[in-house]
mmCIF file of C-alpha atoms in Angstrom:
data_model
loop_
_atom_site.group_PDB
_atom_site.id
_atom_site.type_symbol
_atom_site.label_atom_id
_atom_site.label_comp_id
_atom_site.label_asym_id
_atom_site.label_seq_id
_atom_site.Cartn_x
_atom_site.Cartn_y
_atom_site.Cartn_z
ATOM 1 C CA UNK A 1 98.221 108.612 136.461
ATOM 2 C CA UNK A 2 97.053 109.928 133.119
ATOM 3 C CA UNK A 3 93.912 112.031 132.946
ATOM 4 C CA UNK A 4 91.067 110.641 130.788
ATOM 5 C CA UNK A 5 91.934 113.222 128.124
ATOM 6 C CA UNK A 6 95.639 112.347 128.165
ATOM 7 C CA UNK A 7 94.907 108.625 128.014
ATOM 8 C CA UNK A 8 92.516 109.104 125.087
ATOM 9 C CA UNK A 9 94.986 111.308 123.228
ATOM 10 C CA UNK A 10 97.744 108.734 123.754
ATOM 11 C CA UNK A 11 95.476 106.013 122.384
ATOM 12 C CA UNK A 12 94.630 108.157 119.349
ATOM 13 C CA UNK A 13 98.322 108.797 118.722
ATOM 14 C CA UNK A 14 98.987 105.056 118.833
ATOM 15 C CA UNK A 15 96.152 104.451 116.360
ATOM 16 C CA UNK A 16 97.594 107.104 114.039
ATOM 17 C CA UNK A 17 100.974 105.392 114.230
ATOM 18 C CA UNK A 18 99.389 102.084 113.278
ATOM 19 C CA UNK A 19 97.654 103.686 110.294
ATOM 20 C CA UNK A 20 100.929 105.280 109.203
ATOM 21 C CA UNK A 21 102.593 101.864 109.345
ATOM 22 C CA UNK A 22 99.724 100.377 107.324
ATOM 23 C CA UNK A 23 100.102 102.936 104.517
ATOM 24 C CA UNK A 24 103.870 102.376 104.407
ATOM 25 C CA UNK A 25 103.503 98.585 104.277
ATOM 26 C CA UNK A 26 100.864 98.868 101.556
ATOM 27 C CA UNK A 27 103.175 100.939 99.382
ATOM 28 C CA UNK A 28 106.153 98.646 100.065
ATOM 29 C CA UNK A 29 104.094 95.712 98.842
ATOM 30 C CA UNK A 30 103.029 97.602 95.723
ATOM 31 C CA UNK A 31 106.605 98.479 94.789
ATOM 32 C CA UNK A 32 107.990 95.014 95.585
ATOM 33 C CA UNK A 33 105.656 93.387 93.054
ATOM 34 C CA UNK A 34 107.440 95.140 90.215
ATOM 35 C CA UNK A 35 111.096 94.633 91.096
ATOM 36 C CA UNK A 36 111.636 91.707 88.698
ATOM 37 C CA UNK A 37 109.836 93.288 85.736
ATOM 38 C CA UNK A 38 112.679 95.274 84.169
ATOM 39 C CA UNK A 39 114.920 92.192 84.150
ATOM 40 C CA UNK A 40 112.241 90.276 82.269
ATOM 41 C CA UNK A 41 111.771 93.182 79.876
ATOM 42 C CA UNK A 42 115.522 93.255 79.223
ATOM 43 C CA UNK A 43 115.290 89.652 78.028
ATOM 44 C CA UNK A 44 113.047 90.833 75.178
ATOM 45 C CA UNK A 45 115.501 93.483 73.964
ATOM 46 C CA UNK A 46 116.385 93.182 70.258
ATOM 47 C CA UNK A 47 119.784 91.596 70.918
ATOM 48 C CA UNK A 48 118.286 88.651 72.838
ATOM 49 C CA UNK A 49 118.520 85.593 70.565
ATOM 50 C CA UNK A 50 116.491 83.030 72.513
ATOM 51 C CA UNK A 51 113.068 83.212 70.848
ATOM 52 C CA UNK A 52 111.414 80.903 73.379
ATOM 53 C CA UNK A 53 112.711 83.020 76.254
ATOM 54 C CA UNK A 54 111.456 86.200 74.584
ATOM 55 C CA UNK A 55 108.002 84.673 74.050
ATOM 56 C CA UNK A 56 107.804 83.533 77.680
ATOM 57 C CA UNK A 57 108.836 86.960 78.960
ATOM 58 C CA UNK A 58 106.359 88.660 76.608
ATOM 59 C CA UNK A 59 103.513 86.474 77.850
ATOM 60 C CA UNK A 60 104.399 87.055 81.488
ATOM 61 C CA UNK A 61 104.646 90.823 81.074
ATOM 62 C CA UNK A 62 101.300 90.939 79.264
ATOM 63 C CA UNK A 63 99.656 89.103 82.169
ATOM 64 C CA UNK A 64 101.233 91.419 84.732
ATOM 65 C CA UNK A 65 100.353 94.542 82.744
ATOM 66 C CA UNK A 66 96.730 93.446 82.530
ATOM 67 C CA UNK A 67 96.506 93.034 86.310
ATOM 68 C CA UNK A 68 98.670 95.937 87.508
ATOM 69 C CA UNK A 69 99.371 99.606 86.939
ATOM 70 C CA UNK A 70 102.374 99.094 84.683
ATOM 71 C CA UNK A 71 102.285 102.149 82.436
ATOM 72 C CA UNK A 72 105.057 101.642 79.910
ATOM 73 C CA UNK A 73 108.392 100.075 79.029
ATOM 74 C CA UNK A 74 111.331 102.022 77.614
ATOM 75 C CA UNK A 75 114.510 100.922 75.855
ATOM 76 C CA UNK A 76 117.314 103.487 76.181
ATOM 77 C CA UNK A 77 120.750 103.641 74.639
ATOM 78 C CA UNK A 78 123.937 104.399 76.555
ATOM 79 C CA UNK A 79 123.359 108.158 76.247
ATOM 80 C CA UNK A 80 119.968 107.900 77.935
ATOM 81 C CA UNK A 81 117.923 108.552 74.790
ATOM 82 C CA UNK A 82 114.826 106.425 74.217
ATOM 83 C CA UNK A 83 115.207 104.307 71.074
ATOM 84 C CA UNK A 84 112.969 102.084 68.983
ATOM 85 C CA UNK A 85 112.187 98.878 70.805
ATOM 86 C CA UNK A 86 110.229 95.705 70.494
ATOM 87 C CA UNK A 87 106.560 96.095 71.427
ATOM 88 C CA UNK A 88 105.686 93.771 74.289
ATOM 89 C CA UNK A 89 102.359 92.568 72.949
ATOM 90 C CA UNK A 90 99.440 94.735 71.792
ATOM 91 C CA UNK A 91 98.454 95.887 75.288
ATOM 92 C CA UNK A 92 101.885 97.129 76.370
ATOM 93 C CA UNK A 93 103.318 99.836 74.152
ATOM 94 C CA UNK A 94 106.973 100.829 74.195
ATOM 95 C CA UNK A 95 107.148 104.620 74.116
ATOM 96 C CA UNK A 96 109.943 106.161 72.057
ATOM 97 C CA UNK A 97 109.698 109.873 72.779
ATOM 98 C CA UNK A 98 108.041 110.262 76.182
ATOM 99 C CA UNK A 99 111.171 109.555 78.197
ATOM 100 C CA UNK A 100 114.515 111.286 77.855
ATOM 101 C CA UNK A 101 116.846 110.214 80.655
ATOM 102 C CA UNK A 102 120.109 112.069 81.312
ATOM 103 C CA UNK A 103 123.158 109.928 80.567
ATOM 104 C CA UNK A 104 124.211 110.065 84.225
ATOM 105 C CA UNK A 105 121.020 108.218 85.170
ATOM 106 C CA UNK A 106 121.485 105.673 82.427
ATOM 107 C CA UNK A 107 124.943 104.933 83.864
ATOM 108 C CA UNK A 108 123.301 104.597 87.270
ATOM 109 C CA UNK A 109 120.880 102.039 85.830
ATOM 110 C CA UNK A 110 123.812 100.055 84.437
ATOM 111 C CA UNK A 111 124.889 99.194 87.990
ATOM 112 C CA UNK A 112 121.727 97.154 88.586
ATOM 113 C CA UNK A 113 118.102 97.652 89.575
ATOM 114 C CA UNK A 114 117.701 101.295 90.550
ATOM 115 C CA UNK A 115 114.311 102.814 91.351
ATOM 116 C CA UNK A 116 113.652 106.444 90.548
ATOM 117 C CA UNK A 117 110.737 108.801 90.944
ATOM 118 C CA UNK A 118 110.983 110.963 87.878
ATOM 119 C CA UNK A 119 109.033 113.126 85.433
ATOM 120 C CA UNK A 120 110.182 112.528 81.869
ATOM 121 C CA UNK A 121 111.187 115.507 79.732
ATOM 122 C CA UNK A 122 108.278 114.908 77.382
ATOM 123 C CA UNK A 123 105.872 113.748 80.077
ATOM 124 C CA UNK A 124 103.939 116.682 81.564
ATOM 125 C CA UNK A 125 101.629 114.497 83.576
ATOM 126 C CA UNK A 126 102.250 113.142 87.053
ATOM 127 C CA UNK A 127 105.683 111.612 87.603
ATOM 128 C CA UNK A 128 106.084 107.872 87.523
ATOM 129 C CA UNK A 129 108.110 105.397 89.518
ATOM 130 C CA UNK A 130 110.781 103.825 87.344
ATOM 131 C CA UNK A 131 112.708 100.592 87.782
ATOM 132 C CA UNK A 132 115.515 99.850 85.358
ATOM 133 C CA UNK A 133 118.282 97.375 84.554
ATOM 134 C CA UNK A 134 121.089 97.399 82.009
ATOM 135 C CA UNK A 135 120.827 95.873 78.554
ATOM 136 C CA UNK A 136 124.083 94.050 77.835
ATOM 137 C CA UNK A 137 125.751 92.822 74.677
ATOM 138 C CA UNK A 138 128.976 90.884 74.865
ATOM 139 C CA UNK A 139 128.988 91.438 78.613
ATOM 140 C CA UNK A 140 129.027 95.214 78.214
ATOM 141 C CA UNK A 141 126.103 97.552 79.037
ATOM 142 C CA UNK A 142 124.765 99.182 75.869
ATOM 143 C CA UNK A 143 121.721 100.828 77.419
ATOM 144 C CA UNK A 144 118.906 100.153 79.845
ATOM 145 C CA UNK A 145 115.327 98.970 80.031
ATOM 146 C CA UNK A 146 113.007 100.884 82.360
ATOM 147 C CA UNK A 147 109.438 100.112 83.387
ATOM 148 C CA UNK A 148 107.171 102.906 84.549
ATOM 149 C CA UNK A 149 104.699 102.204 87.340
ATOM 150 C CA UNK A 150 101.546 104.211 87.896
ATOM 151 C CA UNK A 151 100.982 105.219 91.532
ATOM 152 C CA UNK A 152 97.631 106.905 90.889
ATOM 153 C CA UNK A 153 95.659 104.070 92.475
ATOM 154 C CA UNK A 154 97.690 104.338 95.677
ATOM 155 C CA UNK A 155 97.122 108.090 95.771
ATOM 156 C CA UNK A 156 93.385 107.571 95.209
ATOM 157 C CA UNK A 157 93.366 105.185 98.174
ATOM 158 C CA UNK A 158 94.951 107.895 100.314
ATOM 159 C CA UNK A 159 92.296 110.394 99.229
ATOM 160 C CA UNK A 160 89.529 107.992 100.311
ATOM 161 C CA UNK A 161 91.163 107.042 103.606
ATOM 162 C CA UNK A 162 89.883 109.947 105.689
ATOM 163 C CA UNK A 163 93.446 110.604 106.879
ATOM 164 C CA UNK A 164 95.764 113.389 105.791
ATOM 165 C CA UNK A 165 98.587 111.386 104.235
ATOM 166 C CA UNK A 166 101.684 112.554 102.365
ATOM 167 C CA UNK A 167 104.427 110.683 100.561
ATOM 168 C CA UNK A 168 107.642 112.687 100.586
ATOM 169 C CA UNK A 169 110.999 112.047 98.960
ATOM 170 C CA UNK A 170 114.411 112.275 100.617
ATOM 171 C CA UNK A 171 114.488 116.013 99.930
ATOM 172 C CA UNK A 172 111.155 116.568 101.684
ATOM 173 C CA UNK A 173 109.209 117.113 98.454
ATOM 174 C CA UNK A 174 105.578 115.969 98.624
ATOM 175 C CA UNK A 175 104.874 113.966 95.468
ATOM 176 C CA UNK A 176 101.724 112.107 96.532
ATOM 177 C CA UNK A 177 99.087 113.542 98.842
ATOM 178 C CA UNK A 178 95.536 112.998 100.003
ATOM 179 C CA UNK A 179 95.247 116.807 99.677
ATOM 180 C CA UNK A 180 95.900 117.381 95.939
ATOM 181 C CA UNK A 181 96.894 121.042 96.243
ATOM 182 C CA UNK A 182 99.776 120.084 98.541
ATOM 183 C CA UNK A 183 101.602 118.115 95.849
ATOM 184 C CA UNK A 184 105.025 119.500 94.938
ATOM 185 C CA UNK A 185 105.266 121.514 98.134
ATOM 186 C CA UNK A 186 108.062 120.780 100.590
ATOM 187 C CA UNK A 187 108.373 120.099 104.312
ATOM 188 C CA UNK A 188 111.300 122.507 104.563
ATOM 189 C CA UNK A 189 113.554 124.720 102.507
ATOM 190 C CA UNK A 190 115.594 122.990 99.813
ATOM 191 C CA UNK A 191 119.312 123.567 100.136
ATOM 192 C CA UNK A 192 121.371 124.616 97.130
ATOM 193 C CA UNK A 193 122.688 121.045 96.846
ATOM 194 C CA UNK A 194 119.175 119.576 96.954
ATOM 195 C CA UNK A 195 117.921 121.971 94.278
ATOM 196 C CA UNK A 196 120.935 121.179 92.112
ATOM 197 C CA UNK A 197 120.240 117.439 92.422
ATOM 198 C CA UNK A 198 116.597 117.918 91.427
ATOM 199 C CA UNK A 199 117.472 120.277 88.576
ATOM 200 C CA UNK A 200 119.978 117.759 87.209
ATOM 201 C CA UNK A 201 117.266 115.123 86.807
ATOM 202 C CA UNK A 202 114.391 117.508 85.961
ATOM 203 C CA UNK A 203 112.528 115.309 88.423
ATOM 204 C CA UNK A 204 109.615 117.616 89.204
ATOM 205 C CA UNK A 205 109.532 119.709 86.055
ATOM 206 C CA UNK A 206 108.646 123.387 86.480
ATOM 207 C CA UNK A 207 107.155 123.215 89.985
ATOM 208 C CA UNK A 208 108.469 125.848 92.411
ATOM 209 C CA UNK A 209 108.714 123.398 95.358
ATOM 210 C CA UNK A 210 107.803 125.985 97.983
ATOM 211 C CA UNK A 211 107.491 125.069 101.687
ATOM 212 C CA UNK A 212 104.043 123.946 102.820
ATOM 213 C CA UNK A 213 104.531 125.547 106.232
ATOM 214 C CA UNK A 214 105.553 129.239 105.936
ATOM 215 C CA UNK A 215 107.552 128.870 109.155
ATOM 216 C CA UNK A 216 109.878 126.465 107.334
ATOM 217 C CA UNK A 217 111.016 129.140 104.910
ATOM 218 C CA UNK A 218 114.463 129.307 106.486
ATOM 219 C CA UNK A 219 114.724 125.758 107.837
ATOM 220 C CA UNK A 220 116.604 123.309 105.571
ATOM 221 C CA UNK A 221 114.923 119.919 105.285
ATOM 222 C CA UNK A 222 116.693 116.902 106.738
ATOM 223 C CA UNK A 223 115.231 113.414 106.424
ATOM 224 C CA UNK A 224 116.890 112.495 109.720
ATOM 225 C CA UNK A 225 115.215 115.411 111.489
ATOM 226 C CA UNK A 226 111.937 115.811 109.629
ATOM 227 C CA UNK A 227 109.567 118.362 111.188
ATOM 228 C CA UNK A 228 107.368 116.891 113.909
ATOM 229 C CA UNK A 229 104.718 119.593 113.458
ATOM 230 C CA UNK A 230 103.380 121.561 110.496
ATOM 231 C CA UNK A 231 101.326 124.730 110.759
ATOM 232 C CA UNK A 232 98.894 124.505 107.858
ATOM 233 C CA UNK A 233 95.191 124.718 107.080
ATOM 234 C CA UNK A 234 93.427 121.474 106.264
ATOM 235 C CA UNK A 235 90.733 121.823 103.573
ATOM 236 C CA UNK A 236 87.747 123.672 105.032
ATOM 237 C CA UNK A 237 89.520 124.459 108.305
ATOM 238 C CA UNK A 238 91.504 127.278 109.823
ATOM 239 C CA UNK A 239 95.276 127.181 110.219
ATOM 240 C CA UNK A 240 96.411 124.880 113.005
ATOM 241 C CA UNK A 241 99.561 123.159 114.212
ATOM 242 C CA UNK A 242 99.355 119.499 113.180
ATOM 243 C CA UNK A 243 101.489 116.676 114.531
ATOM 244 C CA UNK A 244 103.252 114.448 112.006
ATOM 245 C CA UNK A 245 103.964 110.706 112.168
ATOM 246 C CA UNK A 246 106.519 109.239 109.733
ATOM 247 C CA UNK A 247 107.378 105.788 108.441
ATOM 248 C CA UNK A 248 110.202 105.016 105.960
ATOM 249 C CA UNK A 249 109.339 103.225 102.731
ATOM 250 C CA UNK A 250 111.217 102.092 99.625
ATOM 251 C CA UNK A 251 114.856 102.341 98.609
ATOM 252 C CA UNK A 252 115.044 106.069 97.957
ATOM 253 C CA UNK A 253 114.618 107.588 101.391
ATOM 254 C CA UNK A 254 110.883 108.111 100.961
ATOM 255 C CA UNK A 255 108.658 108.600 103.992
ATOM 256 C CA UNK A 256 104.935 108.230 104.523
ATOM 257 C CA UNK A 257 103.691 111.071 106.726
ATOM 258 C CA UNK A 258 100.311 111.202 108.460
ATOM 259 C CA UNK A 259 99.183 114.578 109.809
ATOM 260 C CA UNK A 260 97.139 114.590 113.015
ATOM 261 C CA UNK A 261 94.947 117.505 114.050
ATOM 262 C CA UNK A 262 94.982 117.831 117.877
ATOM 263 C CA UNK A 263 91.561 119.484 117.684
ATOM 264 C CA UNK A 264 90.085 116.186 116.516
ATOM 265 C CA UNK A 265 91.774 114.327 119.357
ATOM 266 C CA UNK A 266 90.465 116.778 121.942
ATOM 267 C CA UNK A 267 86.975 116.511 120.492
ATOM 268 C CA UNK A 268 87.051 112.720 120.693
ATOM 269 C CA UNK A 269 88.450 112.867 124.225
ATOM 270 C CA UNK A 270 85.596 115.088 125.395
ATOM 271 C CA UNK A 271 83.059 112.787 123.772
ATOM 272 C CA UNK A 272 84.596 109.658 125.335
#
């Protein structure tokens, strides 16, 4: 039979798991809303000859942009360079210089819808979430259209939640966090292969990507065996060992992580 403290702690852990699931489902829904947008944007590319189709796509994209955090649309050539493109209405500007995608990623886009969390070469602000599809002419891919989605509102929701919530990529890099100073830290040490992959895409710009937990300095990160505890200091608190709950989200191996301070659970158990 569980002691009152053990029973309360188990209940708190279950509640934390439910909240972790909620955050993951919320983000999944946010990302799913945008999956058709790059295909519609590709219909408005300069080579498209159906004027009625272009007008319909323009109108739809303007409505979506007005109601959602769609930041920008880019038209890239086969080398990955952003080129001049048709403006999708006055409210949605096509940026020509902000994005510079390596050719290898443009070829990746040509295989179909491919999401990517990425910081553009000329974009020194927070990274965006990109969805892209190929632009074809004569059945051959000649470039790609990418839409950039702003995740700031989701991050602001995390900050207001009262939970300590992280969104980490498949390499264990924290790219959204309810604790702002933890962004671009890692849950483990990046291997040489992981660093090479990130360097190839310039995904996180100049950030050092140092481990959040000093104990992880020699422990390579593995998404299949993500750390179950982190020894860190929450804002305004001393260093403590926090438990971590994970939920997968998206197509890129992302995980939502909620950190649980056992001190809070013990306090609630004593008060129960």
